[in-house]
Coordinates of C-alpha atoms in Angstrom, one line a residue:
Chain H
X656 CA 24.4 -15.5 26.4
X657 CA 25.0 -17.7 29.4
X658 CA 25.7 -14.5 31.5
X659 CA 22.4 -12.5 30.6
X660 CA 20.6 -16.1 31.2
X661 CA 22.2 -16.1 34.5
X662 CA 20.1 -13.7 36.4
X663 CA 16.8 -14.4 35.1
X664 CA 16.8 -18.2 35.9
X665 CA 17.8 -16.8 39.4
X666 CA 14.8 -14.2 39.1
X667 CA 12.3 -17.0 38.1
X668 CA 13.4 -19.3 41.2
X669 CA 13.1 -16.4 43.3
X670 CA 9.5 -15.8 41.8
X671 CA 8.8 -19.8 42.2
X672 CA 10.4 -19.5 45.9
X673 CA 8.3 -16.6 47.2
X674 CA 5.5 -18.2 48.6
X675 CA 7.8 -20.5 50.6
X676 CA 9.9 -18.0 52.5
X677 CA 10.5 -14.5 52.7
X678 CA 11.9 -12.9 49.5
X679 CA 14.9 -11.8 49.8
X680 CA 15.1 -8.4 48.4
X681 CA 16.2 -7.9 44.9
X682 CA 19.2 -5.6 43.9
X683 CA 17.1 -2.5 42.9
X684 CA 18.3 -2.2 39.4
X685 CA 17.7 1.3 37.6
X686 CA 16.7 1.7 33.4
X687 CA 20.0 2.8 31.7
X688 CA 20.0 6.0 30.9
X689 CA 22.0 7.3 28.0
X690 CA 22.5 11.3 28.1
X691 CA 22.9 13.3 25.1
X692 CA 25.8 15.9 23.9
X693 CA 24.5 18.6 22.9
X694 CA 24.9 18.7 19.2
X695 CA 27.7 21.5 18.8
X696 CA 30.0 18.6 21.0
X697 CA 28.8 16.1 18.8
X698 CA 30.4 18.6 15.4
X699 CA 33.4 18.9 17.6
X700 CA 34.4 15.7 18.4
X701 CA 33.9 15.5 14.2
X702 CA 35.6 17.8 13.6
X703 CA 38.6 17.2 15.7
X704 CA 38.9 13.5 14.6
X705 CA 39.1 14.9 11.0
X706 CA 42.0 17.8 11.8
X707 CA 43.7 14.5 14.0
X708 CA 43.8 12.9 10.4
X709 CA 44.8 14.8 8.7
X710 CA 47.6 15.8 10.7
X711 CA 48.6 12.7 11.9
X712 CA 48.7 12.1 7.7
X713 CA 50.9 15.1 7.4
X714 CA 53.0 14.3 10.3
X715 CA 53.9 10.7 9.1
X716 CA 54.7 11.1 5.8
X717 CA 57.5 14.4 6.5
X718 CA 59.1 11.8 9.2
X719 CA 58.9 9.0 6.8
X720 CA 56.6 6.5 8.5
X721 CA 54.2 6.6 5.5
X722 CA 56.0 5.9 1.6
X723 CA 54.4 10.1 0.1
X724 CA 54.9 8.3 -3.1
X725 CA 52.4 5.8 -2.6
X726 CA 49.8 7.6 -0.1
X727 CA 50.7 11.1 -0.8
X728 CA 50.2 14.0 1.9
X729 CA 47.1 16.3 2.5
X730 CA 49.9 19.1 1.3
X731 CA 50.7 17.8 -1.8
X732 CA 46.9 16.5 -2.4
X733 CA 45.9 20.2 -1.1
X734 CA 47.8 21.8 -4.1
X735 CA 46.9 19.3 -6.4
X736 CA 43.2 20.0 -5.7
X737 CA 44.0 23.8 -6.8
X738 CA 45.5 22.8 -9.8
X739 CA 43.2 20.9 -10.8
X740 CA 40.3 23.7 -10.8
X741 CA 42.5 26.1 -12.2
X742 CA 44.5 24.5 -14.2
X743 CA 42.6 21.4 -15.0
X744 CA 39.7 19.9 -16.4
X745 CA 37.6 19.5 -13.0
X746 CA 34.6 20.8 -14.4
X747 CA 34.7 19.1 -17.8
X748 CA 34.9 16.2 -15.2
X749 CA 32.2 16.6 -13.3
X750 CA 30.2 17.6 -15.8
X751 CA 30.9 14.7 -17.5
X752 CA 29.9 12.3 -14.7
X753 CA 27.4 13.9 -13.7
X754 CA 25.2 13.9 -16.8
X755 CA 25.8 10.0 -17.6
X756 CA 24.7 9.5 -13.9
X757 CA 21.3 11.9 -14.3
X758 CA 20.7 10.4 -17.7
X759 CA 21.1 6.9 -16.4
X760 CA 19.4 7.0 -13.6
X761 CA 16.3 8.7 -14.8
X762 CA 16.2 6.7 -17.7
X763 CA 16.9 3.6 -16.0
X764 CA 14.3 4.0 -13.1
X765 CA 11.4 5.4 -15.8
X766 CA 11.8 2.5 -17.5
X767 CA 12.3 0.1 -14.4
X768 CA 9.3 1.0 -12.8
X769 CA 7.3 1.0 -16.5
X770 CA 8.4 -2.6 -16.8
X771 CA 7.4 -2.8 -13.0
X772 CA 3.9 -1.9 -13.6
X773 CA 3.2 -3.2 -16.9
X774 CA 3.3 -6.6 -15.0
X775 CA -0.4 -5.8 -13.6
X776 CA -1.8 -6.1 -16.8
X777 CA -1.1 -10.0 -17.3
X778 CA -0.2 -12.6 -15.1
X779 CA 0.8 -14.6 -18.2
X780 CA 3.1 -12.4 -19.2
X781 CA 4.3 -11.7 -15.8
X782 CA 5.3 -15.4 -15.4
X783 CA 6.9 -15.5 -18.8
X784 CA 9.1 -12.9 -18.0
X785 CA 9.7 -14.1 -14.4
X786 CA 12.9 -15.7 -15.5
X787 CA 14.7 -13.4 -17.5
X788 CA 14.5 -10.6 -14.8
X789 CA 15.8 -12.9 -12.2
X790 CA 18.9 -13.8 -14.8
X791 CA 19.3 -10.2 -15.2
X792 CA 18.8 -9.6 -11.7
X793 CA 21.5 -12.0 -10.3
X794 CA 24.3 -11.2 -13.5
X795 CA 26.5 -9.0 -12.2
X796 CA 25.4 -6.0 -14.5
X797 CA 29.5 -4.4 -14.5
X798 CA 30.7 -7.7 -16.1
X799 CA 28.7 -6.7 -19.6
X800 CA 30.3 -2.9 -19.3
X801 CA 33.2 -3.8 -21.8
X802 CA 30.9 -4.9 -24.0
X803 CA 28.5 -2.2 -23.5
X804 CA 31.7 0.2 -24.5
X805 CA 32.6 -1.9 -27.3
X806 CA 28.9 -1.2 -28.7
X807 CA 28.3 2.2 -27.8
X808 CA 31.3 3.7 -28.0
X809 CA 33.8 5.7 -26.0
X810 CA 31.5 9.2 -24.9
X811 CA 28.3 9.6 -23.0
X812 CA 25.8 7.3 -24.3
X813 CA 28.3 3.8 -23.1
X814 CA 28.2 5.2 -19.5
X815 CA 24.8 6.0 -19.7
X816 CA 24.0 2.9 -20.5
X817 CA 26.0 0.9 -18.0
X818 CA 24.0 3.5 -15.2
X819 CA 20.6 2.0 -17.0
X820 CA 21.5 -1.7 -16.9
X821 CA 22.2 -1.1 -13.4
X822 CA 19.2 0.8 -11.9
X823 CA 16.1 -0.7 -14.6
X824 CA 16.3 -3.8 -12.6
X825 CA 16.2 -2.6 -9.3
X826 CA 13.4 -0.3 -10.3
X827 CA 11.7 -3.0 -12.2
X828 CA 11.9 -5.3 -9.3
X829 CA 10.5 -3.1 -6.5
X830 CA 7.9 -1.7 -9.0
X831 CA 6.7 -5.0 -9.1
X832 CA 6.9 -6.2 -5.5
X833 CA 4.3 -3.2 -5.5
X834 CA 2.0 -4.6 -8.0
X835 CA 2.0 -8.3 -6.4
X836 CA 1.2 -6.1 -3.0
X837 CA -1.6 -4.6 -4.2
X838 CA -5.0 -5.6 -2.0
X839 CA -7.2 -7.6 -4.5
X840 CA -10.0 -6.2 -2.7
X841 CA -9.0 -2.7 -3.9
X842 CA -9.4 -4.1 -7.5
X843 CA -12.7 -5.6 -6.4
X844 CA -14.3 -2.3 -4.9
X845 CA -13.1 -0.7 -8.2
X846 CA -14.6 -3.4 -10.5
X847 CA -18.0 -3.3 -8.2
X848 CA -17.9 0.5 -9.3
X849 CA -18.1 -0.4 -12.9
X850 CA -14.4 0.4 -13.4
X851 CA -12.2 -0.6 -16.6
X852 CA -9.3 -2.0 -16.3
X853 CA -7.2 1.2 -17.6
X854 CA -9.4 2.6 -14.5
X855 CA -8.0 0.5 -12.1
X856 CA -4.7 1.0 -13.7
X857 CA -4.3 5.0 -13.4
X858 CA -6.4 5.2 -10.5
X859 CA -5.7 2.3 -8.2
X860 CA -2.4 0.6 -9.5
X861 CA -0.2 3.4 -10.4
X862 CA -0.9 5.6 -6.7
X863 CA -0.2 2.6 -4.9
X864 CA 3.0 2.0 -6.8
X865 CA 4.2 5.2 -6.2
X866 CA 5.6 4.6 -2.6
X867 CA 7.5 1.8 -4.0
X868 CA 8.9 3.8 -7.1
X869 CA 10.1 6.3 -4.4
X870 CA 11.5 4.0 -2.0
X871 CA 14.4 3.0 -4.7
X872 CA 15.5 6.7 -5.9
X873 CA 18.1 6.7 -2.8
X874 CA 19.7 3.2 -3.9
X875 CA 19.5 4.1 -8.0
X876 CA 21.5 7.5 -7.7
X877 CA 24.3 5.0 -5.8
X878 CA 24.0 2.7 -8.7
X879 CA 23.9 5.1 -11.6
X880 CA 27.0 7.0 -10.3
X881 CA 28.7 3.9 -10.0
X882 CA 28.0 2.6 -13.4
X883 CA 29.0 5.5 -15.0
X884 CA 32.5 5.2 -12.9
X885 CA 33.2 2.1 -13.8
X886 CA 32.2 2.8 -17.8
X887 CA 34.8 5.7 -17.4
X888 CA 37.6 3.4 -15.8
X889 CA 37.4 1.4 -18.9
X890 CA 37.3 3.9 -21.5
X891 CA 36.9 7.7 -22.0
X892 CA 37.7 10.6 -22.5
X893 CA 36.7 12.6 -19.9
X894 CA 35.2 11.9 -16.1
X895 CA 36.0 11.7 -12.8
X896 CA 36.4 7.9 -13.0
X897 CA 39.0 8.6 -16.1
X898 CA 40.9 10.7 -13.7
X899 CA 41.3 8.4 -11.0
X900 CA 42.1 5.7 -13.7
X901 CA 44.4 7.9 -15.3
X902 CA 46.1 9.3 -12.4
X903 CA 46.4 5.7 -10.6
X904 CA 48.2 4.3 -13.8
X905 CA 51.0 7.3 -13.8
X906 CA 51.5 7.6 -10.2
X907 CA 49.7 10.4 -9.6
X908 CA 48.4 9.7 -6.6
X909 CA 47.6 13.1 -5.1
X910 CA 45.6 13.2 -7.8
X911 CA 43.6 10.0 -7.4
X912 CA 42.9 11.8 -3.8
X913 CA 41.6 15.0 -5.2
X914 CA 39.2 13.2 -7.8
X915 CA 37.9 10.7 -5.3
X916 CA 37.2 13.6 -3.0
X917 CA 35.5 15.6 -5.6
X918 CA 33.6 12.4 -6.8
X919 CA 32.8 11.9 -3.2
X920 CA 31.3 15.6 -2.8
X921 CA 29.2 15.1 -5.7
X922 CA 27.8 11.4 -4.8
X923 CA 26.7 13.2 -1.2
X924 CA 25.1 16.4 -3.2
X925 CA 23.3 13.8 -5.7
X926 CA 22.3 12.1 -3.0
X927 CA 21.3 14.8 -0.5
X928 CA 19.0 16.1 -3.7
X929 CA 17.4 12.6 -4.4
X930 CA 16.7 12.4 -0.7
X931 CA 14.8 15.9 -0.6
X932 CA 13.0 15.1 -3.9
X933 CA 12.2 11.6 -2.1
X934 CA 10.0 13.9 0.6
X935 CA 8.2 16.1 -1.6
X936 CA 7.4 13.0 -3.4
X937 CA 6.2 11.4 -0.2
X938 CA 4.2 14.9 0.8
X939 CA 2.8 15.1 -2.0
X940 CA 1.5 11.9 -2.7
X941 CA 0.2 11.4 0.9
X942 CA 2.0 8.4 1.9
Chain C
X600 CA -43.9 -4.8 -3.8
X601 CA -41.7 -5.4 -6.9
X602 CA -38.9 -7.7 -6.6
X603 CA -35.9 -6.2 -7.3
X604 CA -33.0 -8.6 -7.2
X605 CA -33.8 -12.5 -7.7
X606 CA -31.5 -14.7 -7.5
X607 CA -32.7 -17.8 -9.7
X608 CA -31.0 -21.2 -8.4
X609 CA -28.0 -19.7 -7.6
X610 CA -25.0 -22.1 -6.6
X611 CA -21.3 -22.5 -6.4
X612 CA -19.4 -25.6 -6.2
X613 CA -15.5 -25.4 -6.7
X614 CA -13.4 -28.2 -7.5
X615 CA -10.7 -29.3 -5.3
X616 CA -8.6 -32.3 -5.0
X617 CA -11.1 -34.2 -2.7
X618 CA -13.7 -33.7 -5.6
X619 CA -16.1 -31.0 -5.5
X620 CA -16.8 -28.8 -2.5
X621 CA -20.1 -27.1 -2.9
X622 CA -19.9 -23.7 -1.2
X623 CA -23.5 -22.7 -1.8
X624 CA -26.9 -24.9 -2.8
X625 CA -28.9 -23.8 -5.5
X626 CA -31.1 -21.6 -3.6
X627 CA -33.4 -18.8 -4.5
X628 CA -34.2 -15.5 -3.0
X629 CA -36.1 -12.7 -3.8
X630 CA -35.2 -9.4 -2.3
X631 CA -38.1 -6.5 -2.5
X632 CA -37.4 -2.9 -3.8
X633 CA -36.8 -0.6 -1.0
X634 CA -36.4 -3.5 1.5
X635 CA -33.7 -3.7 4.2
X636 CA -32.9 -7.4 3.9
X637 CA -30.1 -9.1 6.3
X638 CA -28.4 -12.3 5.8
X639 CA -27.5 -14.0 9.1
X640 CA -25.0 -16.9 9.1
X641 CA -21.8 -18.0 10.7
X642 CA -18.7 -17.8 8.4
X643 CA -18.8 -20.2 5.3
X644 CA -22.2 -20.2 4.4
X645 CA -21.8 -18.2 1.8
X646 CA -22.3 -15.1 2.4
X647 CA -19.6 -13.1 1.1
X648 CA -19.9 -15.7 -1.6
X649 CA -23.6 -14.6 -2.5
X650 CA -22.7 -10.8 -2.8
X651 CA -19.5 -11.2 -4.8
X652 CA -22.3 -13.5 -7.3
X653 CA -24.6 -10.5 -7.2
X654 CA -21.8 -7.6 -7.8
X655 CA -21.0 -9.6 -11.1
X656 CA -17.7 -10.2 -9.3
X657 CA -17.9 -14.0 -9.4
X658 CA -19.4 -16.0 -11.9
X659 CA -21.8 -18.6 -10.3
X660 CA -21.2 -22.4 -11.0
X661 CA -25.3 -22.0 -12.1
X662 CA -28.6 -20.3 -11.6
X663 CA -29.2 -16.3 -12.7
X664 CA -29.2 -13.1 -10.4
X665 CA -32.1 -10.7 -12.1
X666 CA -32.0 -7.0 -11.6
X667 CA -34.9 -5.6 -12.1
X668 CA -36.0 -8.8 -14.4
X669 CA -32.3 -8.3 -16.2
X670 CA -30.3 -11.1 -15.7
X671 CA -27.6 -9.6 -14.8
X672 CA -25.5 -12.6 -14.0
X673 CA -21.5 -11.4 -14.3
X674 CA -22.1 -7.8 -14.9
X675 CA -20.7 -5.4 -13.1
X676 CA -21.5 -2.0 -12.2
X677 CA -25.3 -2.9 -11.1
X678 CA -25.0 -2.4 -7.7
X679 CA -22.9 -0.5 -5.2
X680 CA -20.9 -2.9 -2.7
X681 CA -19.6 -2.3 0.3
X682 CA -16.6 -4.8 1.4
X683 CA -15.8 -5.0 5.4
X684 CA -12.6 -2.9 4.8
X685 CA -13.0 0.4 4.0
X686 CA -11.0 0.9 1.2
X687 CA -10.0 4.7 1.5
X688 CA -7.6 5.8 -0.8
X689 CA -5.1 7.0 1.1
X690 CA -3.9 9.3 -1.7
X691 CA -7.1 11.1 -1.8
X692 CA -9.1 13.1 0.5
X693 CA -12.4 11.7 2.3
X694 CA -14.6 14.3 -0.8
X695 CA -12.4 12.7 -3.2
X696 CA -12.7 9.4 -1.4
X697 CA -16.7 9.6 -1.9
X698 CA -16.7 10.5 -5.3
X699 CA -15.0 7.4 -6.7
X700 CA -18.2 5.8 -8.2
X701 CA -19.6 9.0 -9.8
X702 CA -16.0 9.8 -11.2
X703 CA -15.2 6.1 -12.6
X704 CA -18.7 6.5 -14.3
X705 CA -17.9 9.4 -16.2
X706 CA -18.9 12.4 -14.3
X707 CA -17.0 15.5 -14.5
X708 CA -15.0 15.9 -11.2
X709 CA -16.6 19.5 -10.1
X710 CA -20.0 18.7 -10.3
X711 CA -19.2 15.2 -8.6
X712 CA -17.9 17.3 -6.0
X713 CA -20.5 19.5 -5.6
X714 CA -22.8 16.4 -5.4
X715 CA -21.2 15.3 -2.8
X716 CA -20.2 18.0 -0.5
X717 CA -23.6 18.9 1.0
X718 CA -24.0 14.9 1.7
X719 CA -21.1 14.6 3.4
X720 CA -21.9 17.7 6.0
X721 CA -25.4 16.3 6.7
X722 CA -23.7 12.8 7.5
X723 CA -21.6 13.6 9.8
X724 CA -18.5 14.7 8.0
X725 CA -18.5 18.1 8.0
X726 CA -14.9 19.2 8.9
X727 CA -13.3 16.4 7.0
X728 CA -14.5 16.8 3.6
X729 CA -10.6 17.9 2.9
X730 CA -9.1 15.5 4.9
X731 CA -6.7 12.3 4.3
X732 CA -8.1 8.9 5.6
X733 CA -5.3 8.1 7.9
X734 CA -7.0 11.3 10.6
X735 CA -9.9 9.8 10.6
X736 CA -11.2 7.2 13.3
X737 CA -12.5 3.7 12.5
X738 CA -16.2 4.8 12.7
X739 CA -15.6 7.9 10.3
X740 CA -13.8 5.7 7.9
X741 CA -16.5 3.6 7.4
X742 CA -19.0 6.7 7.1
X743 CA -16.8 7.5 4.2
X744 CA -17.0 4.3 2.5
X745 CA -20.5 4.1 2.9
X746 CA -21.4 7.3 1.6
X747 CA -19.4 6.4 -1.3
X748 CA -21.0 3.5 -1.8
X749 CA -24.3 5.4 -1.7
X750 CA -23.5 8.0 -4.1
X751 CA -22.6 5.5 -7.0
X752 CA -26.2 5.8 -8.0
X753 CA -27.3 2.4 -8.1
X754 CA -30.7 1.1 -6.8
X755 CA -29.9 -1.9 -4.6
X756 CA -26.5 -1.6 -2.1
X757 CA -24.9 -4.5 -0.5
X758 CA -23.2 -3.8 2.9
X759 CA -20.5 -7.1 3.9
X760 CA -20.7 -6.7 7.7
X761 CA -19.6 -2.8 7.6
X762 CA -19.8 -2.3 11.1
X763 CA -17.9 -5.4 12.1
X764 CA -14.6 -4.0 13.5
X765 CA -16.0 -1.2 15.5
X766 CA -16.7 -1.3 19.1
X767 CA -20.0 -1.7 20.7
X768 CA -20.9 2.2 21.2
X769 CA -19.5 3.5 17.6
X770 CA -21.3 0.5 16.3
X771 CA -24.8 1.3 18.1
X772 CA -24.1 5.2 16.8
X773 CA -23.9 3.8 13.0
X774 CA -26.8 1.4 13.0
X775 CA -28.7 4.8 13.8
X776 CA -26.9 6.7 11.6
X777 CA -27.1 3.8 8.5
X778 CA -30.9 3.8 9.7
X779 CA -31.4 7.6 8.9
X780 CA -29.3 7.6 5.3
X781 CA -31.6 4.6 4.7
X782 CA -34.8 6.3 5.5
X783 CA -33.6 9.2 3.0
X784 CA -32.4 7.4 0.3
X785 CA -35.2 5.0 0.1
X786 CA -32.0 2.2 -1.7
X787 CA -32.8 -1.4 -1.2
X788 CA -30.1 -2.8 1.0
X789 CA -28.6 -6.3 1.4
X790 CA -27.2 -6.3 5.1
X791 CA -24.8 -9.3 6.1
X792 CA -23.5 -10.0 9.4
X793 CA -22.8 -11.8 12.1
X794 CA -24.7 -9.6 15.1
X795 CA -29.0 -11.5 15.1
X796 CA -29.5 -8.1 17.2
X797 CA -28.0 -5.5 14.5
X798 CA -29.9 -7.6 11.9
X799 CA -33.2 -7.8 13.6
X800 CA -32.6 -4.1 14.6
X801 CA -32.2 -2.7 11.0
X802 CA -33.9 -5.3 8.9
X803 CA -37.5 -5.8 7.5
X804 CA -36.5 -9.5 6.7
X805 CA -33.4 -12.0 7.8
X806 CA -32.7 -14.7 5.9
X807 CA -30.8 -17.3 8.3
X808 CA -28.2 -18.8 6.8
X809 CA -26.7 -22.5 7.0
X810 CA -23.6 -23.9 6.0
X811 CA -22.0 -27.1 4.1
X812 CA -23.6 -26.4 2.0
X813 CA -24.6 -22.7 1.8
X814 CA -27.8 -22.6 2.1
X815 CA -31.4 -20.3 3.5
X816 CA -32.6 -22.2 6.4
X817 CA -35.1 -19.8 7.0
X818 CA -36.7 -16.4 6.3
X819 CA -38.1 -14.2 8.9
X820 CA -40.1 -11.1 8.4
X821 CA -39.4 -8.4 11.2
X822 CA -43.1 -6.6 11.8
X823 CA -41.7 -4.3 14.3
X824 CA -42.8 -0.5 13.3
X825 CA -40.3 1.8 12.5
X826 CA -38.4 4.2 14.0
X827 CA -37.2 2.1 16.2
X828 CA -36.0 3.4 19.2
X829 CA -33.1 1.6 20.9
X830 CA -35.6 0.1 23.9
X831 CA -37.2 -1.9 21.4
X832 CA -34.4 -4.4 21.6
X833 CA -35.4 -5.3 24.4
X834 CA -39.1 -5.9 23.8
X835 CA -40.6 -9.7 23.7
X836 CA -41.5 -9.3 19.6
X837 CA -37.4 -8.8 19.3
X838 CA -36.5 -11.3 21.9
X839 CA -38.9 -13.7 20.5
X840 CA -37.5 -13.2 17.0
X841 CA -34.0 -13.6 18.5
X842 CA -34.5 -16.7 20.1
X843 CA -35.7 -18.4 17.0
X844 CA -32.4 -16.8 14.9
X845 CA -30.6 -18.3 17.6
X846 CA -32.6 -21.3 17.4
X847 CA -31.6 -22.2 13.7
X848 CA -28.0 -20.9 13.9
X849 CA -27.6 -23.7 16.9
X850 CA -29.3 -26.5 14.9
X851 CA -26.9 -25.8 12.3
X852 CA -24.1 -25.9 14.4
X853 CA -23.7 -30.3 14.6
X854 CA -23.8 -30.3 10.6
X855 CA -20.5 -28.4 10.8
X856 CA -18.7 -30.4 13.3
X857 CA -20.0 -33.4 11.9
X858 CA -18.7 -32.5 8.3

């Protein structure tokens, strides 16, 4: 701080001083200019830190500078991968996660923002329920999962849930920060028109929501996915997150590698799909 | 002519921890069908007060509003309003924008549309009719809004100081503009702002405005003959009528800062 204070007390003396005397003439100080690679570089330099890795993984554990037993080796995790789609149940897997994430988080951010905007309706009830979200809000949702598998059982429908109790309050939240947003002089141009109140509802409330409802699709897909992980982890029968558990506890641990890769590839594909639907949405809806 | 809004002893008072403020007297005023009537006033007396009262937006403390010898105190729907923000829907286009009255009232969307289209190429739209609100400049956006305000087929339209946040040219272009829609839809208009020359330009009455309370101080007629061109502001009937305006807003003025 005291360093980039430095110069401009000096610079404001000097402005103070000028009339006095001859200025004495500044350092002529150019904007910083920051050049860009070209983009093929920038995949390069990627790319090579990736391969230097990798390498540097291999390289370690053949000379014995990492333990193979407890980090593995890309070779080893490179087979194990193979295996694991021909041999194994990678798909069952996936598939597995993959639906109690979808489910979840459509289920959970329908009803979220549902909740959200069903708060327009009555302040009353609004403030009633005030509290409860909040509790629900600051609980740490992944604390109620053993229950949740306790009640709903070892498939699906436990995981699905957990993904739900995680998203509906984000959704519900944000839905609602949309509602108490809305300009009251909207409602009041709509009421001048002679409007209902389900009027104002589907044609003033639920557009201007919309942005809001959007903005949280990125952060739910996160959320579901992990939900449904951590359900698995606890109990099931199939799923990525079983793998990982599985693997871990029988030290498999090239394993664990290959399903938190695959995990990982599907997390970015979710995500990279939630993100596109997130800009037709926004196209679409002109915001 | 016929009267066609009264307001019968209107007045507001709200309570507040210092006991009750009174935001507007009990004051009457009778507005004439087909009139263009401007209220004058600096802010807090009432104005935006007044028109909420006569939208049926705000309940007043006492007194009536009569619509056509209705009391229509609290009912909503009578008359079309415009506030000082637009009020685009972003999600919409300016056509469906300026339908918004016609289609909350029930009418099917295609014949609002067709309603509308022609309206909004003779009012200076033409070329927007399918655009969004955010590509259109301030003075467009309000053209919108009024036209939508228009097209909610109600007798009497109140205008909150719609040209308020425009600069002096756009705002000269709409007074002509507002003029022209007015001469053709024969509506009777309510007019508030804060500009004596825009009122005395487009009004045939003012009613001057005082505050703490709320309150008429006085009620001018305008007999200058109409179309008026521009020059006429400048004229010694307009100044004359100015001056007074001026006159009573001052006098007012020491109330305030004594209060």
């Amino acid at each position: 701080m005291a360093i980039q204070d430095a110069p401009r007390s000096t610079e404001l003396t000097g402005l103070a001083m000028a009339p006095a005397k001859a200025a004495t003439p500044k350092p002529a100080r150019r904007l910083p200019v920051q050049k860009d690679w070209p983009s093929w570089a920038i995949i390069a330099v990627q790319v090579l830190i990736l391969v230097g890795i990798i390498a540097g993984w291999e390289a370690a554990a053949r000379a014995g500078m990492v333990d193979a037993f407890f980090w593995s080796q890309p070779s080893a995790i490179w087979k194990t991968l193979i295996i694991f789609f021909t041999e194994g149940d990678a798909w069952v897997d996936i598939g597995f996660t993959f639906r109690s994430t979808i489910l979840g988080f459509i289920f959970g951010t329908t009803a979220g923002s549902l909740i959200g905007l069903s708060f327009w309706w009555s302040r009353n009830y609004a403030a009633v329920a005030q509290p409860y979200i909040i509790c629900f809000e600051s609980m740490p949702k992944l604390a109620l999962a053993p229950l949740i598998i306790l009640v709903f059982g070892l498939g699906l429908t436990s995981k699905v849930v957990i993904a739900f109790a995680l998203t509906v309050v984000v959704s519900t939240l944000t839905t609602f920060a949309g509602v108490k947003a809305l300009d009251p002089d909207g409602e009041k141009l709509f009421y001048s028109l002679g409007a209902s109140r389900w009027q104002v509802f589907r044609k003033l409330v639920m557009p201007s929501c919309v942005p809001w409802i959007i903005s949280v699709l990125r952060v739910n897909i996160g959320l579901a996915l992990t939900g449904a992980i951590v359900g698995e982890f606890i109990s099931s029968q199939h799923g990525l997150g079983r793998t990982i558990f599985y693997a871990g506890s029988t030290y498999e641990i090239s394993l664990v590698w290959v399903a938190v890769f695959v995990l990982s590839t599907l997390a970015v594909i979710m995500y990279a799909v939630v993100s596109w639907l997130e800009n037709v949405l926004r196209k679409g809806t002109r915001q | 002519m016929p009267v066609k809004v009264q307001l019968d002893r209107i007045g507001m008072a709200f309570a507040t921890p210092g006991g009750t403020f009174r935001a507007v007297a009990p004051l009457d005023l009778a507005i004439e069908t087909g009139r263009f009537v401007s209220l004058v006033g600096p802010s807090g007396c009432g104005k935006s007060t007044l028109f909420n009262v006569i939208a049926g937006l705000l309940q007043p403390t006492e007194g009536r509003v009569l619509i056509d010898d209705e009391d229509a105190t609290g009912t909503i729907g009578r008359v079309g309003y415009m506030l000082q923000k637009d009020l685009l829907l972003p999600w919409r286009t300016v056509l469906d924008n300026v339908i918004l009255g016609m289609e909350i009232q029930g009418k099917p969307l295609k014949q609002a549309r067709e309603r509308a289209l022609p309206l909004l190429r003779k009012y200076g739209l033409a070329g927007f009719e399918h655009l969004y609100p955010n590509s259109l400049s301030g003075g467009m956006r309000q053209r919108a809004a009024l036209l939508r305000t228009l097209l909610f087929d109600t007798d009497v339209i109140l205008l909150d100081e719609p040209f308020g946040a425009l600069d002096a040219q756009t705002k000269s272009q709409m007074q002509e503009w507002l003029m022209q829609l007015w001469s053709d839809f024969r509506k009777t208009v309510v007019f508030v702002t804060h500009d004596v020359d825009e009122a005395i330009y487009l009004s045939d009455e003012i009613h001057v405005m005082g505050t703490r309370p709320g309150r008429i101080l006085e009620t001018i007629q305008i007999p200058i003959a109409r179309p008026r061109p521009r020059a006429v502001t400048l004229s010694p009937d307009f100044t004359a009528i100015k001056e007074r305006c001026l006159q009573l807003l001052t006098a007012d003025r020491p109330a305030l800062e004594a209060a």
